[in-house]
Coordinates of C-alpha atoms and ligand atoms in Angstrom, one line a residue:
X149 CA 0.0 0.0 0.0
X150 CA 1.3 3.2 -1.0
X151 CA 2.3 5.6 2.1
X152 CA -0.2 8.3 2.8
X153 CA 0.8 12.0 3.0
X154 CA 0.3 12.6 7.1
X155 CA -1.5 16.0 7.8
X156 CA -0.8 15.8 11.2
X157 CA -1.5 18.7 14.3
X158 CA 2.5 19.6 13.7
X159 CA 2.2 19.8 10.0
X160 CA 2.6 17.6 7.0
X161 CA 4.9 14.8 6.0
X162 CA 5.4 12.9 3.1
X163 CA 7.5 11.0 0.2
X164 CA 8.7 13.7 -2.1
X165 CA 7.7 13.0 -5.6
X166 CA 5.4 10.3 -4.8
X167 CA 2.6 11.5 -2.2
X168 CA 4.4 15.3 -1.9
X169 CA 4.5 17.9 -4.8
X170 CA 5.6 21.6 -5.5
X171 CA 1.9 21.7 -5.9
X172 CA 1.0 20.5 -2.4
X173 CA 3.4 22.6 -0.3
X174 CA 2.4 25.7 -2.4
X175 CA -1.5 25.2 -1.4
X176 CA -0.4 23.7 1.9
X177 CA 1.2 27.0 2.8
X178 CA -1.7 29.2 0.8
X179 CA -4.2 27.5 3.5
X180 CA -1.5 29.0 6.5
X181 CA -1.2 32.3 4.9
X182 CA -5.1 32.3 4.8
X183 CA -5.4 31.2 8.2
X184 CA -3.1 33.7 9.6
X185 CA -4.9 36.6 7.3
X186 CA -7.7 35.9 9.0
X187 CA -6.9 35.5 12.5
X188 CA -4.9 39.1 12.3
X189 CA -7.4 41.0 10.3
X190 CA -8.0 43.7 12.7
X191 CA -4.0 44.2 12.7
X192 CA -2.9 46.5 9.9
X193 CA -0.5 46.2 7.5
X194 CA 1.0 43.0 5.5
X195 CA 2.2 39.9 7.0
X196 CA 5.2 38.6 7.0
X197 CA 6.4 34.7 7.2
X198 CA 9.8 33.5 7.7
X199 CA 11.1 29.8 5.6
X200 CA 13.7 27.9 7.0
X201 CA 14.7 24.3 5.9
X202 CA 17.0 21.2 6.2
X203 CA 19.7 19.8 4.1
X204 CA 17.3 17.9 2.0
X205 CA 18.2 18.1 -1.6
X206 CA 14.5 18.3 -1.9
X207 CA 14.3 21.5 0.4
X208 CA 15.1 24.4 -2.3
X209 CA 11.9 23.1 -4.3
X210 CA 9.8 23.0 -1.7
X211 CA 11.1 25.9 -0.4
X212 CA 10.1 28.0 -3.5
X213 CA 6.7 26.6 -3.6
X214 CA 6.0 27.3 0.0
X215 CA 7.1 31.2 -0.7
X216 CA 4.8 31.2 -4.0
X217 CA 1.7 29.8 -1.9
X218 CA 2.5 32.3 0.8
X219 CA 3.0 35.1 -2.1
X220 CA 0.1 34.4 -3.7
X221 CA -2.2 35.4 -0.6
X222 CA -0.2 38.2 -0.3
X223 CA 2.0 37.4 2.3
X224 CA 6.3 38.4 2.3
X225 CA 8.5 36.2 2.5
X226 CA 11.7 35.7 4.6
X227 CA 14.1 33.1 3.5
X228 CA 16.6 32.4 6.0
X229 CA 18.1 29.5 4.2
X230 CA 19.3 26.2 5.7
X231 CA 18.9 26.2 9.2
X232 CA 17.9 24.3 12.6
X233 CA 14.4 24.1 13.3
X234 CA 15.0 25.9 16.5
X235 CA 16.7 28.8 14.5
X236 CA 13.6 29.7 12.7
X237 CA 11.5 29.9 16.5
X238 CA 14.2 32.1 17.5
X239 CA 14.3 34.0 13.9
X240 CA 10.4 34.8 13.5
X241 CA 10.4 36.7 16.5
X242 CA 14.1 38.5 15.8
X243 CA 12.4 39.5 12.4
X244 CA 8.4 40.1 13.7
X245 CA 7.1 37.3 11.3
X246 CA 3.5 36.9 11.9
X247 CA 4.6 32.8 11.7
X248 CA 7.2 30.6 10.6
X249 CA 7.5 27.3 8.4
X250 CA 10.0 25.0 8.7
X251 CA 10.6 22.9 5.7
X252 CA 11.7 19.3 7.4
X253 CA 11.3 15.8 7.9
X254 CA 13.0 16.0 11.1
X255 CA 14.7 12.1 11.5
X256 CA 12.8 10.6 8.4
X257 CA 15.1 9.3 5.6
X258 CA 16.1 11.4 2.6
X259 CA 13.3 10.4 0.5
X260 CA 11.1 11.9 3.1
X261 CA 10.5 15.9 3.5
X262 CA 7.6 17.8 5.3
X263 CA 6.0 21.0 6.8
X264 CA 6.3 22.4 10.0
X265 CA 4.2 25.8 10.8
X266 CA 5.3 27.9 13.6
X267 CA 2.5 30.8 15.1
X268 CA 4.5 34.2 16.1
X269 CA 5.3 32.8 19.7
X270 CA 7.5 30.5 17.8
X271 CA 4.9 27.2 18.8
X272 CA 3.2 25.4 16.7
X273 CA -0.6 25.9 16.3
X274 CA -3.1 24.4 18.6
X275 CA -5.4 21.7 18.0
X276 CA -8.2 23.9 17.2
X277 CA -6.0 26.0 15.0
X278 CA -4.5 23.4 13.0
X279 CA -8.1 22.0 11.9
X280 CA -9.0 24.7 10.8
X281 CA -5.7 25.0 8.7
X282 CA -6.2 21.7 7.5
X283 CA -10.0 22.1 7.0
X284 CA -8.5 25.4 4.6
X285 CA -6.2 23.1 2.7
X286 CA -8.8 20.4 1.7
X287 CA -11.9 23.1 1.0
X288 CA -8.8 25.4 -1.1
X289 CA -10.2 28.0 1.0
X290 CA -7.5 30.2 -0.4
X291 CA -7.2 34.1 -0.4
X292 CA -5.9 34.7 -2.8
X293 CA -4.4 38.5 -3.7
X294 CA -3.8 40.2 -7.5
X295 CA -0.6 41.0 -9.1
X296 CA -0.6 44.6 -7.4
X297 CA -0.5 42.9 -3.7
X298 CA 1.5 39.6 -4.2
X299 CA 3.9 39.2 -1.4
X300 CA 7.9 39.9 -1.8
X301 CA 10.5 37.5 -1.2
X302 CA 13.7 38.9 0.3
X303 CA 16.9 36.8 2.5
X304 CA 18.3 36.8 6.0
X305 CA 21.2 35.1 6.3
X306 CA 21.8 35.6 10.0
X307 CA 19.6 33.5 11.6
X308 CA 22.9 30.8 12.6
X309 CA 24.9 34.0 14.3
X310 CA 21.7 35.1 15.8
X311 CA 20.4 31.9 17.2
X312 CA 24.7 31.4 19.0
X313 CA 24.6 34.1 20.3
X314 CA 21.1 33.8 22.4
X315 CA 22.0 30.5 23.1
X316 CA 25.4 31.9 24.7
X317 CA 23.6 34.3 26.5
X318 CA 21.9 31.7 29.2
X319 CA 25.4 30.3 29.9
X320 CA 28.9 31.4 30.8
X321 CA 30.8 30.6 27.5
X322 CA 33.9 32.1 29.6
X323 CA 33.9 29.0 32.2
X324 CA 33.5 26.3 29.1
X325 CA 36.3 27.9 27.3
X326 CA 38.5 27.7 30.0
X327 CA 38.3 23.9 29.9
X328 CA 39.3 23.8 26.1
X329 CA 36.9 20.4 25.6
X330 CA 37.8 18.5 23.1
X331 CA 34.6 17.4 21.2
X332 CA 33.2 15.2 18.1
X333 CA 30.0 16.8 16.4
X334 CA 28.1 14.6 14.2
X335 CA 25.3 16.4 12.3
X336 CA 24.3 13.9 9.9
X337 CA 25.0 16.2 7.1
X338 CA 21.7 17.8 8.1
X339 CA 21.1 21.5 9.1
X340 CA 22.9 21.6 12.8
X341 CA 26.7 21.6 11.4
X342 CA 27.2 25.2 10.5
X343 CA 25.2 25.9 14.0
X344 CA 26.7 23.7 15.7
X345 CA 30.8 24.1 14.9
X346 CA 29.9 27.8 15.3
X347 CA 28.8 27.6 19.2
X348 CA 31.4 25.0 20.5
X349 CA 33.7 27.7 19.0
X350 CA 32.4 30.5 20.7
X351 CA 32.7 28.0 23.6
X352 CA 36.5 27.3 22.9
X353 CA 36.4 24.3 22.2
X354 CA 38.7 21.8 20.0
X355 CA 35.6 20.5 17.4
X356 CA 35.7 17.6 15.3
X357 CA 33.1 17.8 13.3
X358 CA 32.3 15.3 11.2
X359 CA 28.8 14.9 9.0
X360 CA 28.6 18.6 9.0
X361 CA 28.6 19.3 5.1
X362 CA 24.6 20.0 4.7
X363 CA 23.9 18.2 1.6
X364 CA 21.1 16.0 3.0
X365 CA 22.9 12.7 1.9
X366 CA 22.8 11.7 5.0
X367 CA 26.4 9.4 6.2
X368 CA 23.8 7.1 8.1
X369 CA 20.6 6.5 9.4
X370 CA 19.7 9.6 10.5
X371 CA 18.0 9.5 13.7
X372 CA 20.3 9.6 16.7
X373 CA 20.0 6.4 18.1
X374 CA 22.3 3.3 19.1
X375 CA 22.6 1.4 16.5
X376 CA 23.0 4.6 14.6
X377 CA 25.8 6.1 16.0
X378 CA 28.5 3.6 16.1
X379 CA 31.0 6.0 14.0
X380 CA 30.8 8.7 16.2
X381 CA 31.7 6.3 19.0
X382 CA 34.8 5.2 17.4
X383 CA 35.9 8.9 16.6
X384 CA 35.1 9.8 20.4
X385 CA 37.7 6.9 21.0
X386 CA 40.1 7.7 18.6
X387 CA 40.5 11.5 18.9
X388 CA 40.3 10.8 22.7
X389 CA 37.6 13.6 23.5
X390 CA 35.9 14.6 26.6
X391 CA 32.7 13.8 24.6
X392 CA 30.3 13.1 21.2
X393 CA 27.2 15.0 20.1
X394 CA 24.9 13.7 17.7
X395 CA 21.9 16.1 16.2
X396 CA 19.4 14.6 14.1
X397 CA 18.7 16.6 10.4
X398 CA 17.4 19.2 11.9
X399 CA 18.5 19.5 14.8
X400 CA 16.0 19.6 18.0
X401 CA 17.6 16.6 19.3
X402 CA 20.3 16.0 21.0
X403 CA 22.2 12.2 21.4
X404 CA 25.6 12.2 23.8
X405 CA 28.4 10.2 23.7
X406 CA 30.3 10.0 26.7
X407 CA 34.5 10.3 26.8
X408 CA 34.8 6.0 27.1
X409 CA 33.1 5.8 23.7
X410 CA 29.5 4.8 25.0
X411 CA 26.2 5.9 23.7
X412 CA 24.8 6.9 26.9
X413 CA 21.1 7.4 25.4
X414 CA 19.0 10.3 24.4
X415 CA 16.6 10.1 27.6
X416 CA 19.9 11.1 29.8
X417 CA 20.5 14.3 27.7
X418 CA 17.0 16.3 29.1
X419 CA 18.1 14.2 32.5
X420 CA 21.3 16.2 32.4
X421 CA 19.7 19.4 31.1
X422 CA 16.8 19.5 33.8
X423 CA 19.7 18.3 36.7
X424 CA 22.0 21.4 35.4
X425 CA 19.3 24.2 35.7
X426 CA 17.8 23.1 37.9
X427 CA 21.0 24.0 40.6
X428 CA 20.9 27.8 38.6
X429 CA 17.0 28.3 38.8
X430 CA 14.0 26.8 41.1
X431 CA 11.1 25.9 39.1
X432 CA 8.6 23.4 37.7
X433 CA 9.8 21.1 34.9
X434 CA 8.0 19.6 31.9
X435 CA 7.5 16.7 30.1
X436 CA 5.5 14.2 27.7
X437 CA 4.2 11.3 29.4
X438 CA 6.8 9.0 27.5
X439 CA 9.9 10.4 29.4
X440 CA 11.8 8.8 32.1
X441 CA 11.4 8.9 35.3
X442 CA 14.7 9.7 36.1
X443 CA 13.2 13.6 35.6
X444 CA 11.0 13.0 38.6
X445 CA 13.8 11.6 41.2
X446 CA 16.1 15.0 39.8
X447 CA 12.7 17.4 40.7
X448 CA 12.2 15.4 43.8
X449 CA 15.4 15.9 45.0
X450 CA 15.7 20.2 44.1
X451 CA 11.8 20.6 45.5
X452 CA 10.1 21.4 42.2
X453 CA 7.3 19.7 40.3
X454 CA 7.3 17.7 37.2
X455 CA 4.2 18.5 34.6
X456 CA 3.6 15.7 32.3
X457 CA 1.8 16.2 29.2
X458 CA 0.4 13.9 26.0
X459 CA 4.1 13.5 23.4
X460 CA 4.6 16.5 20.9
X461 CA 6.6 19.3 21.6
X462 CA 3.7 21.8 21.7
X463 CA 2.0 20.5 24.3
X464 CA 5.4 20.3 26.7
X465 CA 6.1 24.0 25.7
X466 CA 2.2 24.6 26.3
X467 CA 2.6 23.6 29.5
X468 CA 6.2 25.1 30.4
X469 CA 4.1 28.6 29.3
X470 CA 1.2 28.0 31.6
X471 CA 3.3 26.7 34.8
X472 CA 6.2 29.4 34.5
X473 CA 8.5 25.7 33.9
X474 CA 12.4 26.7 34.1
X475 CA 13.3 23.8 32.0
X476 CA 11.5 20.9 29.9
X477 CA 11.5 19.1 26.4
X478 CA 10.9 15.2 25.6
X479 CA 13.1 11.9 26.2
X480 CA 13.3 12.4 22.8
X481 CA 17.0 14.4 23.6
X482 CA 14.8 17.6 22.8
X483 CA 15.5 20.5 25.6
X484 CA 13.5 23.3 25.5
X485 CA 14.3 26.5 27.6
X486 CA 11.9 29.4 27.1
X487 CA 14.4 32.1 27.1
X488 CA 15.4 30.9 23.4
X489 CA 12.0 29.1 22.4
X490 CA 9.4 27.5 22.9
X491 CA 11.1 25.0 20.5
X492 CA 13.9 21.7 21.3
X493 CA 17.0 22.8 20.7
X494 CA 20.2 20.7 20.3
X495 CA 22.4 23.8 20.7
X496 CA 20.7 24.4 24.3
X497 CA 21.5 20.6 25.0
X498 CA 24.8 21.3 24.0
X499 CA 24.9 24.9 26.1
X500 CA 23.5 23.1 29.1
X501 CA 25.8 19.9 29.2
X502 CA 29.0 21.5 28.8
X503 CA 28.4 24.1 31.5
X504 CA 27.5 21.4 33.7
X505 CA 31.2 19.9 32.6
X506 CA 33.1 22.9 33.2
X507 CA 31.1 23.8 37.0
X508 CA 31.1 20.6 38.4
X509 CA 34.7 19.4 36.9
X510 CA 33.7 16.1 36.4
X511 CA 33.8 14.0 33.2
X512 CA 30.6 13.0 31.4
X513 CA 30.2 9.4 32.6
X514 CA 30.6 10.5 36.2
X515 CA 27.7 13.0 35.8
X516 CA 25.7 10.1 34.0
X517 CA 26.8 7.6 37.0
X518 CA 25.2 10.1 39.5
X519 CA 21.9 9.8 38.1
X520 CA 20.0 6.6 39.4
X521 CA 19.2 4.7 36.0
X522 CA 16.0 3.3 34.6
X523 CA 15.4 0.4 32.3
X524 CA 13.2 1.4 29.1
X525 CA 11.6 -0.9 26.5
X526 CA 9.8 0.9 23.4
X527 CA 7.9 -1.2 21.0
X528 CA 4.7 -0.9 19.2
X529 CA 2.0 -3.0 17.2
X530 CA -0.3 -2.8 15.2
X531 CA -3.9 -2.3 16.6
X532 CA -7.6 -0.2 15.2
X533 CA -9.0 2.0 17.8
X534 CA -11.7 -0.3 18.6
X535 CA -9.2 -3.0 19.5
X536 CA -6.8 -1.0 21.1
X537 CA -9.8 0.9 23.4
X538 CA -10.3 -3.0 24.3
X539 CA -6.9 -3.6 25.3
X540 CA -6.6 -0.5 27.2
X541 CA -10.2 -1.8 29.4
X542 CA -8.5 -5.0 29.4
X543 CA -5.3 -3.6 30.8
X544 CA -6.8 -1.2 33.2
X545 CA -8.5 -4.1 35.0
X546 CA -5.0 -6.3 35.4
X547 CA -3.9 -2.9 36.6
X548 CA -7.0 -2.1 39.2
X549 CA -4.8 -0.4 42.0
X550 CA -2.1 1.6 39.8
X551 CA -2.1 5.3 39.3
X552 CA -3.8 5.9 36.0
X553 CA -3.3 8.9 33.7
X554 CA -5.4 9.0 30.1
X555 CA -4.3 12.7 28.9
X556 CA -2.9 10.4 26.2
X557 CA -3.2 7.0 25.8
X558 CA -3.2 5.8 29.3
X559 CA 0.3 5.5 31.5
X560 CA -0.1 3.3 34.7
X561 CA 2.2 4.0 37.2
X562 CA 3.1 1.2 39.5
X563 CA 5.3 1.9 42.4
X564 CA 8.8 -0.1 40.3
X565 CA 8.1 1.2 36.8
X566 CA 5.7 2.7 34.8
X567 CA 3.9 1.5 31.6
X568 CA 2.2 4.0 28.7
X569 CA 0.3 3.1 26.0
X570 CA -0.9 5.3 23.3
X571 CA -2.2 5.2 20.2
X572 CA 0.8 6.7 17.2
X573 CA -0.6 9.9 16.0
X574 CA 1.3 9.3 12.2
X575 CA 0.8 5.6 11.9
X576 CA -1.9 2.8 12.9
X577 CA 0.2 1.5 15.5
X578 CA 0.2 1.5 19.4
X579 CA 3.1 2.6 20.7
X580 CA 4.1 0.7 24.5
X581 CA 6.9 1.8 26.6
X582 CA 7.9 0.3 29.8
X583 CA 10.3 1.5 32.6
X584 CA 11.5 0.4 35.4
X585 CA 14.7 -0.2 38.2
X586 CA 15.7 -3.6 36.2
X587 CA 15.2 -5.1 32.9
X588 CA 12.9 -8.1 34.5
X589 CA 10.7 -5.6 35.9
X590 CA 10.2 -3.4 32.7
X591 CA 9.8 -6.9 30.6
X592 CA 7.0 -8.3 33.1
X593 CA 5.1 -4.9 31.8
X594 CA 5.6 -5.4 28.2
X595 CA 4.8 -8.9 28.9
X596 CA 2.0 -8.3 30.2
X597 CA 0.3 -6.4 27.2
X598 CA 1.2 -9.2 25.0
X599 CA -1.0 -11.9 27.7
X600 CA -3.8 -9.3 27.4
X601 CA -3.8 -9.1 23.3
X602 CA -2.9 -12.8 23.1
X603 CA -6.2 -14.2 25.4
X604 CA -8.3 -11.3 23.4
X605 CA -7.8 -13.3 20.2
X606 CA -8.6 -16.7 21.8
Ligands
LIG946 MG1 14.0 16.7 14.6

């Protein structure tokens, strides 16, 4: 069956030249350009939208067809070029852009490419909000303007400099520098290299940075996991560096690899980030129900409350808004601190780690030995919504006395783990996630689902 294109609440994804087109994006972006017209027509004046994108080689096409759509409803245009996603949050607001696309397919593969709207707080648009973007797109509720009002297209090529700098401005760069770490930067060939090379050295440090040409032919699989790293490990080892740093294509997340050459996982890098603020700034953290609970033993011990909230980045930043949060993002290896957006941010991963390096003088492992670990198992199957709404009945009665949560899916927490189910928001799958002290313990949970689903069937 062929793929379908996903218009999801963050945007839309799909296989470029197959289910995506010049022709889609254009009308995709027409429908946001509408939607913002509309929403600020008491405000005077045009409106103005800035374009960022990844490496992907199909990123210039889309690019152009995205600022004709926006054009044709008489909307300018900003395009700041190849970029982080995090650097176009920070650049709408620099340049007053009534909203922001982002023109990525974040850790898909090459063939893949997508859509990513941004409102003028830099977040992407609430549910309600997005329907009725999406409810624009399919009805071509388009306005459309006439030669005289067509939006312009101009470029800003600052937004890397720009985006540093703010990041530098949360941390001491003068303490980092000091230490002169020696670190490997693997950006995938995807958007982060330029970004990246260009903070670690503001921060004085020796960078090896390898992957960093943004072609979009990306060296391997591109999202930052395990099995996916395995050469940045080896040049960790071989250039003996204090550490490794992995960004995915477009850079909101943030893998580490400590200075022995292990992949130390991406739920460890918010872990670290939430531990190292939270010794600078008292206040509530967030994060999406999926995330381990090692964030909940670092809030216990600093007095401050954890928020949980259903997975997807605006709902965390929704929530880090509403409870004045200090610090939050997913297990993902997506950090989000508001002073730079309301968007993950690999360079703030990156800010936030090595500071914690250069105060505390210890080496990464140590810092990732102090924090007491968890065992997590993700998997997923496939399930309709009427059999997974029977699983989850099923599943709440084995688990009568837990603590139950059903903001999305359901998560039961049990007093040596926790188990979440939820339904996948982009495919029809179920995805399960169990965590707990040891690997028995977390296995007994995913175990368990497989007895429920197993005597359903007989
Ligand atoms: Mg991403």
């Amino acid at each position: 069956m062929a793929e379908q294109l996903i218009i999801s609440v963050s945007g839309l994804r799909g296989i470029v030249g197959e289910n995506f087109t010049a022709a889609i994006a254009a009308e995709y972006a027409s429908a946001f350009g509408t939607f913002l017209k509309r929403s600020a027509a008491q405000k005077k004046g045009k409106l103005t939208i800035c374009i960022g994108r990844d490496s992907r080689p199909s990123g210039l096409m889309l690019c152009a067809a995205v600022a004709g759509g926006l054009s044709s409803v008489g909307i300018d245009v900003i395009d700041i070029g190849i970029v982080t996603t995090p650097a176009v949050g920070v650049m709408l607001r620099e340049l007053n852009c009534a909203g922001g696309i982002v023109i990525t397919a974040s850790h898909n593969p090459i063939e893949y490419n997508g859509i990513k709207l941004l409102l003028d707080n830099g977040m992407a648009p609430p549910a309600q909000s997005a329907e009725k973007i999406k409810q624009y797109y399919f009805a071509e509720t388009f306005d459309f303007v006439g030669s005289a009002d067509c939006g312009k297209l101009s470029n800003d090529d600052r937004a890397n400099k720009i985006h540093v700098e703010k990041v530098c401005s949360i941390i001491a760069p003068e303490k980092i520098a000091a230490r002169k770490f020696k670190v490997v930067l693997d950006s995938v060939n995807g958007a982060g290299g330029a970004e990246g090379k260009l903070l670690l050295s503001k921060l004085g440090c020796d960078v090896i940075a390898v992957n960093d040409e943004p072609t979009g032919d990306f060296a391997h699989p591109p999202e930052p996991l395990a099995q996916n790293l395995t050469s940045l490990c080896e040049a960790v080892k071989e250039q003996k560096a204090a550490l490794g740093f992995a960004q995915d294509p477009d850079a909101d997340r943030l893998a580490i690899v400590d200075e022995n050459a292990r992949y130390i996982g991406e739920e460890y890098t918010l872990a670290l980030a939430v531990k190292h603020i939270l010794t600078k700034r008292k206040g509530s953290v967030a994060t999406n129900l999926s995330t381990s609970r090692m964030l909940d033993d670092i809030a216990k011990k600093a007095g401050v409350r954890v928020f949980r909230t259903p997975v997807g980045e605006a709902n965390v930043a929704a929530a880090m808004l509403k409870n004045n949060c200090v610090i939050g993002g997913e297990g993902n290896g997506g950090v989000i601190d508001l002073r730079i957006g309301p968007v993950r941010d690999s360079l703030v991963a990156i800010a936030l780690v090595l500071e914690m390096l250069a105060e505390t003088g210890k080496n990464i492992s140590k810092l990732i030995d102090e924090i007491t670990p968890y065992y997590m198992i993700k998997d997923k199957f496939g399930a309709s919504k009427e059999e997974f709404e029977r699983i989850l009945s099923n599943t709440m009665d084995t688990f009568a006395t837990a603590k139950i949560d059903t903001t999305d899916g359901c998560r039961f927490d049990f007093e040596d783990g926790w188990l979440h189910l939820r339904p996948s928001n982009t495919e029809p799958v179920v995805r399960i996630i169990a965590e707990a002290k040891d690997k028995k313990t977390a296995e007994k949970y995913i175990d368990a689902i497989a007895d429920i689903r197993k005597n359903m069937k007989e």
